[in-house]
């Protein structure tokens, strides 16, 4: 274990299943995916059977608020301890380089730990490690119940760097001799292929750290973004799993007075990716509202009394094209109901992004008990399927330009919650590596 304190990085002791383990059944997708599709998780459970699996170590959020939530948390924590006692892990000290291929695209990343002392998810944060979206504090308690008392952490957190020249992560693939192969297998449920290797050459590790240091240096950072020095340096931006990292931070703040500054919980294991990776796409996160009790079009007209237009579309494709192109005046988003498809255009938006303008409406509308609930979903097929069911409606949103992410966060702060997704649902990070946090 090595620490690079100025950039908030720890080269951690990482746990992986022992040689000969069934990795296809071990690795499962991030717990916050397919939350409105219990069939997916039932299929996962059937495929895993009684094999050791990360499915037994996490709480898929499809079960949040369900009768089995508490028992699943208890089972997960017991399974962590049992797997450790049974010797199911080998320990690797170093950075793991990973390649994930899905939907014809390959993304590259580095597995390491970040210092939670250099992370602040609060609005207006100027910390080295920063959230890209607003943190919903109400979402932390169930995650804290899982992490409190847990022996292991299993990350699905994806953290971004802004390296347009692709000199840091991408350069590792050019030195295969520096890697010790660790795993290479097909993921379950048609989610692609995962390959990983331990960086065993210290010179390569140090070159990576110098790359991070250069990105964080004032002489590079301030001219790059054209901002004054009253803005704090942003090196690591949390792209996926912000609430999981915020949970780790909250637990660390509770522990710190009791355990001191040298404790495993001070750091959190993550995967670092380059926002400019060609295999990384930013997909929109759509909204589906269930059990609608009031007319959504009447509510929209009330919320936006001036400059609102609602344009019917003959088919979903017409709505999607208009929203993706933002081809009507103002900001636009799609509305899907059992009756059909429309494009909603707002001439006087309340936010710089359509997702912010829409979310402000949804927050107000749902406070009045206009519906039973809301979910945030990925993919055109999912929103079209769920929103067209009786009693439901859905909102289709455009994607944002990933190249603008860092500067937007630096200038404007965290984006509206659930603004973007790093890839489609099946491209989300799979739980693979683990780390002791006790």
GROMACS .gro file of C-alpha atoms in nm:
model
  438
    1UNK     CA    1   0.000   0.000   0.000
    2UNK     CA    2   0.138   0.337  -0.107
    3UNK     CA    3  -0.010   0.685  -0.060
    4UNK     CA    4   0.030   0.994  -0.279
    5UNK     CA    5  -0.119   1.250  -0.040
    6UNK     CA    6  -0.102   1.563  -0.256
    7UNK     CA    7  -0.339   1.412  -0.513
    8UNK     CA    8  -0.547   1.208  -0.269
    9UNK     CA    9  -0.453   0.866  -0.409
   10UNK     CA   10  -0.385   0.540  -0.228
   11UNK     CA   11  -0.248   0.237  -0.410
   12UNK     CA   12  -0.455  -0.016  -0.221
   13UNK     CA   13  -0.448  -0.380  -0.118
   14UNK     CA   14  -0.719  -0.522  -0.344
   15UNK     CA   15  -0.904  -0.849  -0.297
   16UNK     CA   16  -1.003  -1.074  -0.587
   17UNK     CA   17  -1.150  -1.426  -0.588
   18UNK     CA   18  -0.889  -1.700  -0.569
   19UNK     CA   19  -0.771  -1.866  -0.888
   20UNK     CA   20  -1.024  -2.113  -1.024
   21UNK     CA   21  -1.331  -1.918  -0.908
   22UNK     CA   22  -1.630  -1.886  -1.140
   23UNK     CA   23  -1.588  -1.517  -1.222
   24UNK     CA   24  -1.896  -1.499  -1.445
   25UNK     CA   25  -2.111  -1.578  -1.142
   26UNK     CA   26  -1.894  -1.372  -0.908
   27UNK     CA   27  -1.928  -1.038  -1.090
   28UNK     CA   28  -2.267  -0.862  -1.087
   29UNK     CA   29  -2.381  -0.523  -1.209
   30UNK     CA   30  -2.404  -0.205  -0.997
   31UNK     CA   31  -2.684  -0.225  -0.742
   32UNK     CA   32  -2.858   0.091  -0.868
   33UNK     CA   33  -2.939  -0.054  -1.210
   34UNK     CA   34  -3.266  -0.211  -1.330
   35UNK     CA   35  -3.448  -0.076  -1.025
   36UNK     CA   36  -3.786  -0.104  -1.197
   37UNK     CA   37  -3.708  -0.439  -1.358
   38UNK     CA   38  -3.711  -0.710  -1.088
   39UNK     CA   39  -3.703  -0.976  -1.360
   40UNK     CA   40  -3.341  -0.883  -1.431
   41UNK     CA   41  -3.236  -0.951  -1.071
   42UNK     CA   42  -3.439  -1.271  -1.057
   43UNK     CA   43  -3.248  -1.394  -1.362
   44UNK     CA   44  -2.919  -1.300  -1.192
   45UNK     CA   45  -3.014  -1.495  -0.879
   46UNK     CA   46  -3.102  -1.802  -1.086
   47UNK     CA   47  -2.774  -1.788  -1.278
   48UNK     CA   48  -2.566  -1.752  -0.961
   49UNK     CA   49  -2.733  -2.030  -0.765
   50UNK     CA   50  -2.524  -2.109  -0.457
   51UNK     CA   51  -2.190  -1.992  -0.603
   52UNK     CA   52  -1.987  -1.721  -0.426
   53UNK     CA   53  -2.096  -1.392  -0.579
   54UNK     CA   54  -2.094  -1.019  -0.524
   55UNK     CA   55  -2.474  -1.047  -0.555
   56UNK     CA   56  -2.462  -1.180  -0.199
   57UNK     CA   57  -2.252  -0.884  -0.077
   58UNK     CA   58  -2.463  -0.589  -0.195
   59UNK     CA   59  -2.824  -0.472  -0.178
   60UNK     CA   60  -2.974  -0.433  -0.525
   61UNK     CA   61  -3.185  -0.120  -0.499
   62UNK     CA   62  -3.483  -0.296  -0.652
   63UNK     CA   63  -3.528  -0.428  -0.295
   64UNK     CA   64  -3.507  -0.089  -0.120
   65UNK     CA   65  -3.817  -0.032   0.089
   66UNK     CA   66  -3.927  -0.393   0.042
   67UNK     CA   67  -3.992  -0.634   0.334
   68UNK     CA   68  -3.668  -0.820   0.264
   69UNK     CA   69  -3.445  -0.509   0.274
   70UNK     CA   70  -3.324  -0.554   0.634
   71UNK     CA   71  -3.262  -0.928   0.600
   72UNK     CA   72  -3.069  -0.874   0.276
   73UNK     CA   73  -2.843  -0.617   0.443
   74UNK     CA   74  -2.774  -0.855   0.731
   75UNK     CA   75  -2.708  -1.142   0.491
   76UNK     CA   76  -2.468  -0.929   0.286
   77UNK     CA   77  -2.262  -0.835   0.590
   78UNK     CA   78  -2.252  -1.196   0.714
   79UNK     CA   79  -2.150  -1.317   0.368
   80UNK     CA   80  -1.859  -1.071   0.363
   81UNK     CA   81  -1.721  -1.212   0.685
   82UNK     CA   82  -1.784  -1.571   0.575
   83UNK     CA   83  -1.605  -1.524   0.242
   84UNK     CA   84  -1.303  -1.376   0.423
   85UNK     CA   85  -1.296  -1.659   0.681
   86UNK     CA   86  -1.324  -1.921   0.406
   87UNK     CA   87  -1.017  -1.779   0.230
   88UNK     CA   88  -1.200  -1.696  -0.092
   89UNK     CA   89  -0.974  -1.400  -0.173
   90UNK     CA   90  -0.622  -1.338  -0.294
   91UNK     CA   91  -0.464  -1.000  -0.212
   92UNK     CA   92  -0.295  -0.781  -0.475
   93UNK     CA   93  -0.114  -0.464  -0.374
   94UNK     CA   94  -0.111  -0.219  -0.662
   95UNK     CA   95  -0.318  -0.047  -0.928
   96UNK     CA   96  -0.534  -0.269  -1.146
   97UNK     CA   97  -0.576  -0.171  -1.511
   98UNK     CA   98  -0.913  -0.276  -1.652
   99UNK     CA   99  -1.070  -0.294  -1.996
  100UNK     CA  100  -1.446  -0.334  -2.034
  101UNK     CA  101  -1.591  -0.411  -2.376
  102UNK     CA  102  -1.967  -0.381  -2.425
  103UNK     CA  103  -2.194  -0.283  -2.714
  104UNK     CA  104  -1.892  -0.271  -2.944
  105UNK     CA  105  -1.702  -0.016  -2.731
  106UNK     CA  106  -1.400  -0.060  -2.501
  107UNK     CA  107  -1.341   0.157  -2.195
  108UNK     CA  108  -1.021   0.167  -1.992
  109UNK     CA  109  -0.980   0.237  -1.623
  110UNK     CA  110  -0.757   0.219  -1.318
  111UNK     CA  111  -0.864   0.069  -0.984
  112UNK     CA  112  -0.723   0.261  -0.687
  113UNK     CA  113  -0.846   0.427  -0.368
  114UNK     CA  114  -0.921   0.796  -0.314
  115UNK     CA  115  -0.878   0.997   0.005
  116UNK     CA  116  -1.218   1.098   0.143
  117UNK     CA  117  -1.051   1.390   0.321
  118UNK     CA  118  -1.014   1.548  -0.024
  119UNK     CA  119  -1.377   1.485  -0.127
  120UNK     CA  120  -1.673   1.709  -0.056
  121UNK     CA  121  -2.014   1.643  -0.211
  122UNK     CA  122  -2.179   1.958  -0.070
  123UNK     CA  123  -2.305   2.235  -0.295
  124UNK     CA  124  -2.035   2.488  -0.378
  125UNK     CA  125  -1.753   2.245  -0.300
  126UNK     CA  126  -1.405   2.344  -0.419
  127UNK     CA  127  -1.240   2.015  -0.322
  128UNK     CA  128  -0.993   1.814  -0.530
  129UNK     CA  129  -1.249   1.533  -0.559
  130UNK     CA  130  -1.598   1.658  -0.638
  131UNK     CA  131  -1.949   1.541  -0.724
  132UNK     CA  132  -2.081   1.614  -1.071
  133UNK     CA  133  -2.447   1.596  -0.968
  134UNK     CA  134  -2.649   1.707  -0.671
  135UNK     CA  135  -2.643   1.471  -0.375
  136UNK     CA  136  -2.982   1.371  -0.234
  137UNK     CA  137  -2.920   1.336   0.138
  138UNK     CA  138  -3.232   1.122   0.184
  139UNK     CA  139  -3.067   0.856  -0.029
  140UNK     CA  140  -2.772   0.810   0.206
  141UNK     CA  141  -2.929   0.637   0.513
  142UNK     CA  142  -3.006   0.301   0.345
  143UNK     CA  143  -2.658   0.294   0.195
  144UNK     CA  144  -2.509   0.382   0.533
  145UNK     CA  145  -2.692   0.089   0.691
  146UNK     CA  146  -2.518  -0.137   0.442
  147UNK     CA  147  -2.168   0.008   0.486
  148UNK     CA  148  -2.182   0.040   0.866
  149UNK     CA  149  -2.053  -0.287   1.002
  150UNK     CA  150  -1.946  -0.409   0.658
  151UNK     CA  151  -1.608  -0.580   0.638
  152UNK     CA  152  -1.563  -0.508   0.267
  153UNK     CA  153  -1.633  -0.240   0.012
  154UNK     CA  154  -1.709  -0.334  -0.347
  155UNK     CA  155  -1.698  -0.031  -0.574
  156UNK     CA  156  -1.924   0.057  -0.862
  157UNK     CA  157  -1.798   0.417  -0.840
  158UNK     CA  158  -1.658   0.560  -1.164
  159UNK     CA  159  -1.447   0.875  -1.126
  160UNK     CA  160  -1.338   1.086  -1.421
  161UNK     CA  161  -1.023   1.274  -1.511
  162UNK     CA  162  -1.001   1.535  -1.789
  163UNK     CA  163  -0.704   1.418  -1.995
  164UNK     CA  164  -0.771   1.526  -2.355
  165UNK     CA  165  -0.430   1.407  -2.474
  166UNK     CA  166  -0.499   1.057  -2.337
  167UNK     CA  167  -0.153   1.032  -2.180
  168UNK     CA  168  -0.233   0.863  -1.847
  169UNK     CA  169  -0.474   0.567  -1.852
  170UNK     CA  170  -0.446   0.496  -2.221
  171UNK     CA  171  -0.066   0.476  -2.206
  172UNK     CA  172  -0.084   0.168  -1.980
  173UNK     CA  173  -0.225  -0.044  -2.262
  174UNK     CA  174   0.091   0.033  -2.460
  175UNK     CA  175   0.304  -0.149  -2.200
  176UNK     CA  176   0.150  -0.498  -2.162
  177UNK     CA  177   0.478  -0.623  -2.017
  178UNK     CA  178   0.408  -0.408  -1.710
  179UNK     CA  179   0.085  -0.599  -1.635
  180UNK     CA  180   0.024  -0.925  -1.454
  181UNK     CA  181  -0.297  -1.074  -1.600
  182UNK     CA  182  -0.562  -1.122  -1.332
  183UNK     CA  183  -0.892  -1.194  -1.506
  184UNK     CA  184  -1.035  -1.216  -1.857
  185UNK     CA  185  -1.395  -1.336  -1.896
  186UNK     CA  186  -1.745  -1.277  -2.031
  187UNK     CA  187  -1.989  -1.100  -1.800
  188UNK     CA  188  -2.337  -1.233  -1.736
  189UNK     CA  189  -2.663  -1.112  -1.893
  190UNK     CA  190  -2.499  -1.006  -2.220
  191UNK     CA  191  -2.300  -0.727  -2.055
  192UNK     CA  192  -1.978  -0.774  -2.247
  193UNK     CA  193  -1.623  -0.868  -2.155
  194UNK     CA  194  -1.399  -0.772  -1.862
  195UNK     CA  195  -1.021  -0.793  -1.856
  196UNK     CA  196  -0.786  -0.681  -1.578
  197UNK     CA  197  -0.417  -0.679  -1.497
  198UNK     CA  198  -0.204  -0.570  -1.202
  199UNK     CA  199   0.047  -0.292  -1.277
  200UNK     CA  200   0.362  -0.454  -1.139
  201UNK     CA  201   0.613  -0.202  -1.275
  202UNK     CA  202   0.661   0.076  -1.019
  203UNK     CA  203   0.788   0.308  -1.293
  204UNK     CA  204   0.452   0.282  -1.471
  205UNK     CA  205   0.269   0.356  -1.146
  206UNK     CA  206   0.483   0.662  -1.084
  207UNK     CA  207   0.429   0.783  -1.440
  208UNK     CA  208   0.053   0.764  -1.377
  209UNK     CA  209   0.091   0.967  -1.060
  210UNK     CA  210   0.298   1.231  -1.236
  211UNK     CA  211   0.020   1.254  -1.493
  212UNK     CA  212  -0.237   1.317  -1.219
  213UNK     CA  213  -0.007   1.574  -1.058
  214UNK     CA  214   0.029   1.758  -1.387
  215UNK     CA  215  -0.350   1.779  -1.436
  216UNK     CA  216  -0.381   1.919  -1.083
  217UNK     CA  217  -0.095   2.168  -1.113
  218UNK     CA  218  -0.206   2.536  -1.106
  219UNK     CA  219   0.000   2.621  -1.413
  220UNK     CA  220  -0.199   2.364  -1.614
  221UNK     CA  221  -0.540   2.379  -1.444
  222UNK     CA  222  -0.619   2.753  -1.449
  223UNK     CA  223  -0.524   2.829  -1.811
  224UNK     CA  224  -0.696   2.509  -1.926
  225UNK     CA  225  -1.037   2.617  -1.794
  226UNK     CA  226  -0.987   2.993  -1.810
  227UNK     CA  227  -1.080   3.045  -1.445
  228UNK     CA  228  -0.928   3.253  -1.166
  229UNK     CA  229  -0.748   3.108  -0.867
  230UNK     CA  230  -1.050   3.156  -0.643
  231UNK     CA  231  -1.173   2.832  -0.799
  232UNK     CA  232  -1.036   2.519  -0.636
  233UNK     CA  233  -0.851   2.264  -0.847
  234UNK     CA  234  -1.077   1.980  -0.963
  235UNK     CA  235  -0.881   1.664  -1.045
  236UNK     CA  236  -1.133   1.385  -0.991
  237UNK     CA  237  -1.502   1.426  -1.083
  238UNK     CA  238  -1.742   1.154  -0.969
  239UNK     CA  239  -1.925   1.032  -1.279
  240UNK     CA  240  -2.118   0.729  -1.148
  241UNK     CA  241  -2.183   0.619  -0.792
  242UNK     CA  242  -2.183   0.964  -0.634
  243UNK     CA  243  -2.421   0.854  -0.359
  244UNK     CA  244  -2.204   0.552  -0.282
  245UNK     CA  245  -1.896   0.773  -0.245
  246UNK     CA  246  -2.099   1.019  -0.038
  247UNK     CA  247  -2.200   0.728   0.186
  248UNK     CA  248  -1.835   0.633   0.234
  249UNK     CA  249  -1.761   0.997   0.324
  250UNK     CA  250  -2.048   1.010   0.575
  251UNK     CA  251  -1.933   0.689   0.744
  252UNK     CA  252  -1.575   0.816   0.755
  253UNK     CA  253  -1.684   1.140   0.924
  254UNK     CA  254  -1.864   0.935   1.190
  255UNK     CA  255  -1.566   0.704   1.245
  256UNK     CA  256  -1.288   0.960   1.235
  257UNK     CA  257  -1.319   1.090   1.595
  258UNK     CA  258  -1.302   0.732   1.724
  259UNK     CA  259  -1.034   0.572   1.506
  260UNK     CA  260  -0.800   0.856   1.408
  261UNK     CA  261  -0.673   0.947   1.063
  262UNK     CA  262  -0.497   0.619   0.980
  263UNK     CA  263  -0.784   0.381   0.918
  264UNK     CA  264  -0.893   0.188   0.605
  265UNK     CA  265  -1.228   0.370   0.598
  266UNK     CA  266  -1.050   0.698   0.518
  267UNK     CA  267  -1.012   0.582   0.157
  268UNK     CA  268  -1.264   0.445  -0.091
  269UNK     CA  269  -1.194   0.211  -0.381
  270UNK     CA  270  -1.299   0.347  -0.723
  271UNK     CA  271  -1.233   0.308  -1.093
  272UNK     CA  272  -1.073   0.608  -1.264
  273UNK     CA  273  -1.165   0.672  -1.628
  274UNK     CA  274  -1.079   0.946  -1.876
  275UNK     CA  275  -1.378   1.154  -1.983
  276UNK     CA  276  -1.219   1.160  -2.331
  277UNK     CA  277  -1.204   0.779  -2.362
  278UNK     CA  278  -1.352   0.697  -2.702
  279UNK     CA  279  -1.539   0.406  -2.551
  280UNK     CA  280  -1.717   0.628  -2.299
  281UNK     CA  281  -2.048   0.779  -2.401
  282UNK     CA  282  -2.275   1.003  -2.199
  283UNK     CA  283  -2.632   0.883  -2.214
  284UNK     CA  284  -2.934   1.073  -2.081
  285UNK     CA  285  -3.123   0.949  -1.777
  286UNK     CA  286  -3.495   0.955  -1.840
  287UNK     CA  287  -3.777   0.983  -1.587
  288UNK     CA  288  -4.074   0.749  -1.544
  289UNK     CA  289  -4.360   0.849  -1.314
  290UNK     CA  290  -4.587   0.575  -1.178
  291UNK     CA  291  -4.947   0.592  -1.064
  292UNK     CA  292  -5.021   0.936  -1.210
  293UNK     CA  293  -5.321   1.096  -1.036
  294UNK     CA  294  -5.329   1.433  -1.214
  295UNK     CA  295  -5.305   1.551  -1.573
  296UNK     CA  296  -4.938   1.601  -1.651
  297UNK     CA  297  -5.009   1.840  -1.940
  298UNK     CA  298  -5.226   2.062  -1.718
  299UNK     CA  299  -4.953   2.059  -1.453
  300UNK     CA  300  -4.691   2.160  -1.711
  301UNK     CA  301  -4.906   2.450  -1.830
  302UNK     CA  302  -4.952   2.568  -1.472
  303UNK     CA  303  -4.581   2.543  -1.391
  304UNK     CA  304  -4.473   2.716  -1.714
  305UNK     CA  305  -4.742   2.983  -1.762
  306UNK     CA  306  -4.555   3.160  -2.043
  307UNK     CA  307  -4.384   3.024  -2.350
  308UNK     CA  308  -4.483   2.659  -2.320
  309UNK     CA  309  -4.564   2.456  -2.630
  310UNK     CA  310  -4.678   2.095  -2.651
  311UNK     CA  311  -4.630   1.942  -2.997
  312UNK     CA  312  -4.786   1.599  -3.070
  313UNK     CA  313  -4.572   1.347  -3.257
  314UNK     CA  314  -4.691   1.066  -3.480
  315UNK     CA  315  -4.435   0.819  -3.343
  316UNK     CA  316  -4.167   0.778  -3.078
  317UNK     CA  317  -3.892   0.822  -3.339
  318UNK     CA  318  -4.020   1.168  -3.429
  319UNK     CA  319  -4.020   1.275  -3.062
  320UNK     CA  320  -3.673   1.132  -2.999
  321UNK     CA  321  -3.524   1.304  -3.305
  322UNK     CA  322  -3.670   1.643  -3.209
  323UNK     CA  323  -3.547   1.622  -2.849
  324UNK     CA  324  -3.200   1.494  -2.937
  325UNK     CA  325  -3.157   1.772  -3.192
  326UNK     CA  326  -3.324   2.036  -2.971
  327UNK     CA  327  -3.485   2.144  -3.297
  328UNK     CA  328  -3.764   2.355  -3.149
  329UNK     CA  329  -3.717   2.696  -2.983
  330UNK     CA  330  -3.621   2.699  -2.616
  331UNK     CA  331  -3.543   2.382  -2.423
  332UNK     CA  332  -3.732   2.066  -2.506
  333UNK     CA  333  -3.796   1.722  -2.364
  334UNK     CA  334  -4.026   1.440  -2.463
  335UNK     CA  335  -4.343   1.333  -2.285
  336UNK     CA  336  -4.455   0.971  -2.323
  337UNK     CA  337  -4.801   0.857  -2.206
  338UNK     CA  338  -5.030   0.566  -2.295
  339UNK     CA  339  -5.199   0.809  -2.534
  340UNK     CA  340  -4.884   0.881  -2.738
  341UNK     CA  341  -4.582   1.109  -2.771
  342UNK     CA  342  -4.531   1.484  -2.755
  343UNK     CA  343  -4.242   1.728  -2.747
  344UNK     CA  344  -4.263   1.983  -2.466
  345UNK     CA  345  -4.081   2.312  -2.536
  346UNK     CA  346  -4.006   2.568  -2.263
  347UNK     CA  347  -3.924   2.920  -2.388
  348UNK     CA  348  -3.821   3.057  -2.048
  349UNK     CA  349  -3.627   2.771  -1.882
  350UNK     CA  350  -3.521   2.783  -1.519
  351UNK     CA  351  -3.191   2.599  -1.574
  352UNK     CA  352  -2.907   2.590  -1.824
  353UNK     CA  353  -2.996   2.230  -1.911
  354UNK     CA  354  -3.332   2.073  -2.004
  355UNK     CA  355  -3.288   1.817  -1.727
  356UNK     CA  356  -3.267   2.095  -1.467
  357UNK     CA  357  -3.576   2.269  -1.600
  358UNK     CA  358  -3.771   1.942  -1.602
  359UNK     CA  359  -3.652   1.832  -1.258
  360UNK     CA  360  -3.770   2.158  -1.100
  361UNK     CA  361  -4.116   2.089  -1.241
  362UNK     CA  362  -4.114   1.725  -1.126
  363UNK     CA  363  -4.005   1.814  -0.772
  364UNK     CA  364  -4.291   2.059  -0.735
  365UNK     CA  365  -4.547   1.836  -0.905
  366UNK     CA  366  -4.467   1.527  -0.700
  367UNK     CA  367  -4.475   1.722  -0.372
  368UNK     CA  368  -4.849   1.758  -0.432
  369UNK     CA  369  -4.892   1.378  -0.438
  370UNK     CA  370  -4.962   1.387  -0.810
  371UNK     CA  371  -4.827   1.034  -0.848
  372UNK     CA  372  -4.718   0.728  -0.652
  373UNK     CA  373  -4.350   0.748  -0.739
  374UNK     CA  374  -4.070   0.819  -0.985
  375UNK     CA  375  -3.776   0.623  -1.121
  376UNK     CA  376  -3.471   0.719  -1.325
  377UNK     CA  377  -3.410   0.485  -1.616
  378UNK     CA  378  -3.163   0.427  -1.898
  379UNK     CA  379  -3.239   0.356  -2.260
  380UNK     CA  380  -3.511   0.444  -2.507
  381UNK     CA  381  -3.670   0.101  -2.493
  382UNK     CA  382  -3.711   0.110  -2.115
  383UNK     CA  383  -3.880   0.449  -2.096
  384UNK     CA  384  -4.108   0.372  -2.392
  385UNK     CA  385  -4.213   0.041  -2.239
  386UNK     CA  386  -4.273   0.164  -1.884
  387UNK     CA  387  -4.426   0.502  -1.969
  388UNK     CA  388  -4.680   0.357  -2.211
  389UNK     CA  389  -4.837   0.139  -1.940
  390UNK     CA  390  -5.172   0.255  -1.796
  391UNK     CA  391  -5.133   0.507  -1.514
  392UNK     CA  392  -4.773   0.594  -1.601
  393UNK     CA  393  -4.594   0.866  -1.795
  394UNK     CA  394  -4.234   0.927  -1.890
  395UNK     CA  395  -4.000   1.212  -1.979
  396UNK     CA  396  -3.738   1.163  -2.250
  397UNK     CA  397  -3.426   1.382  -2.220
  398UNK     CA  398  -3.129   1.466  -2.445
  399UNK     CA  399  -2.769   1.378  -2.363
  400UNK     CA  400  -2.509   1.637  -2.258
  401UNK     CA  401  -2.169   1.695  -2.421
  402UNK     CA  402  -1.913   1.508  -2.208
  403UNK     CA  403  -1.631   1.742  -2.313
  404UNK     CA  404  -1.806   2.025  -2.129
  405UNK     CA  405  -1.845   1.836  -1.801
  406UNK     CA  406  -1.540   1.956  -1.606
  407UNK     CA  407  -1.571   2.322  -1.699
  408UNK     CA  408  -1.944   2.319  -1.621
  409UNK     CA  409  -1.885   2.171  -1.276
  410UNK     CA  410  -1.598   2.413  -1.207
  411UNK     CA  411  -1.805   2.718  -1.308
  412UNK     CA  412  -2.158   2.619  -1.207
  413UNK     CA  413  -2.113   2.352  -0.943
  414UNK     CA  414  -2.285   2.014  -0.941
  415UNK     CA  415  -2.532   1.946  -1.219
  416UNK     CA  416  -2.896   1.861  -1.149
  417UNK     CA  417  -2.926   1.510  -1.011
  418UNK     CA  418  -2.947   1.225  -1.260
  419UNK     CA  419  -2.831   1.448  -1.547
  420UNK     CA  420  -2.635   1.185  -1.738
  421UNK     CA  421  -2.530   0.825  -1.738
  422UNK     CA  422  -2.193   0.690  -1.839
  423UNK     CA  423  -2.321   0.445  -2.098
  424UNK     CA  424  -2.633   0.232  -2.113
  425UNK     CA  425  -2.754   0.024  -1.819
  426UNK     CA  426  -2.574  -0.294  -1.924
  427UNK     CA  427  -2.248  -0.097  -1.959
  428UNK     CA  428  -2.246  -0.002  -1.590
  429UNK     CA  429  -1.960  -0.115  -1.373
  430UNK     CA  430  -1.971  -0.471  -1.244
  431UNK     CA  431  -1.862  -0.550  -0.890
  432UNK     CA  432  -1.533  -0.735  -0.921
  433UNK     CA  433  -1.263  -0.605  -0.684
  434UNK     CA  434  -1.305  -0.568  -0.307
  435UNK     CA  435  -1.117  -0.403  -0.024
  436UNK     CA  436  -1.120  -0.444   0.353
  437UNK     CA  437  -1.253  -0.140   0.539
  438UNK     CA  438  -1.223  -0.264   0.900
   0.00000   0.00000   0.00000
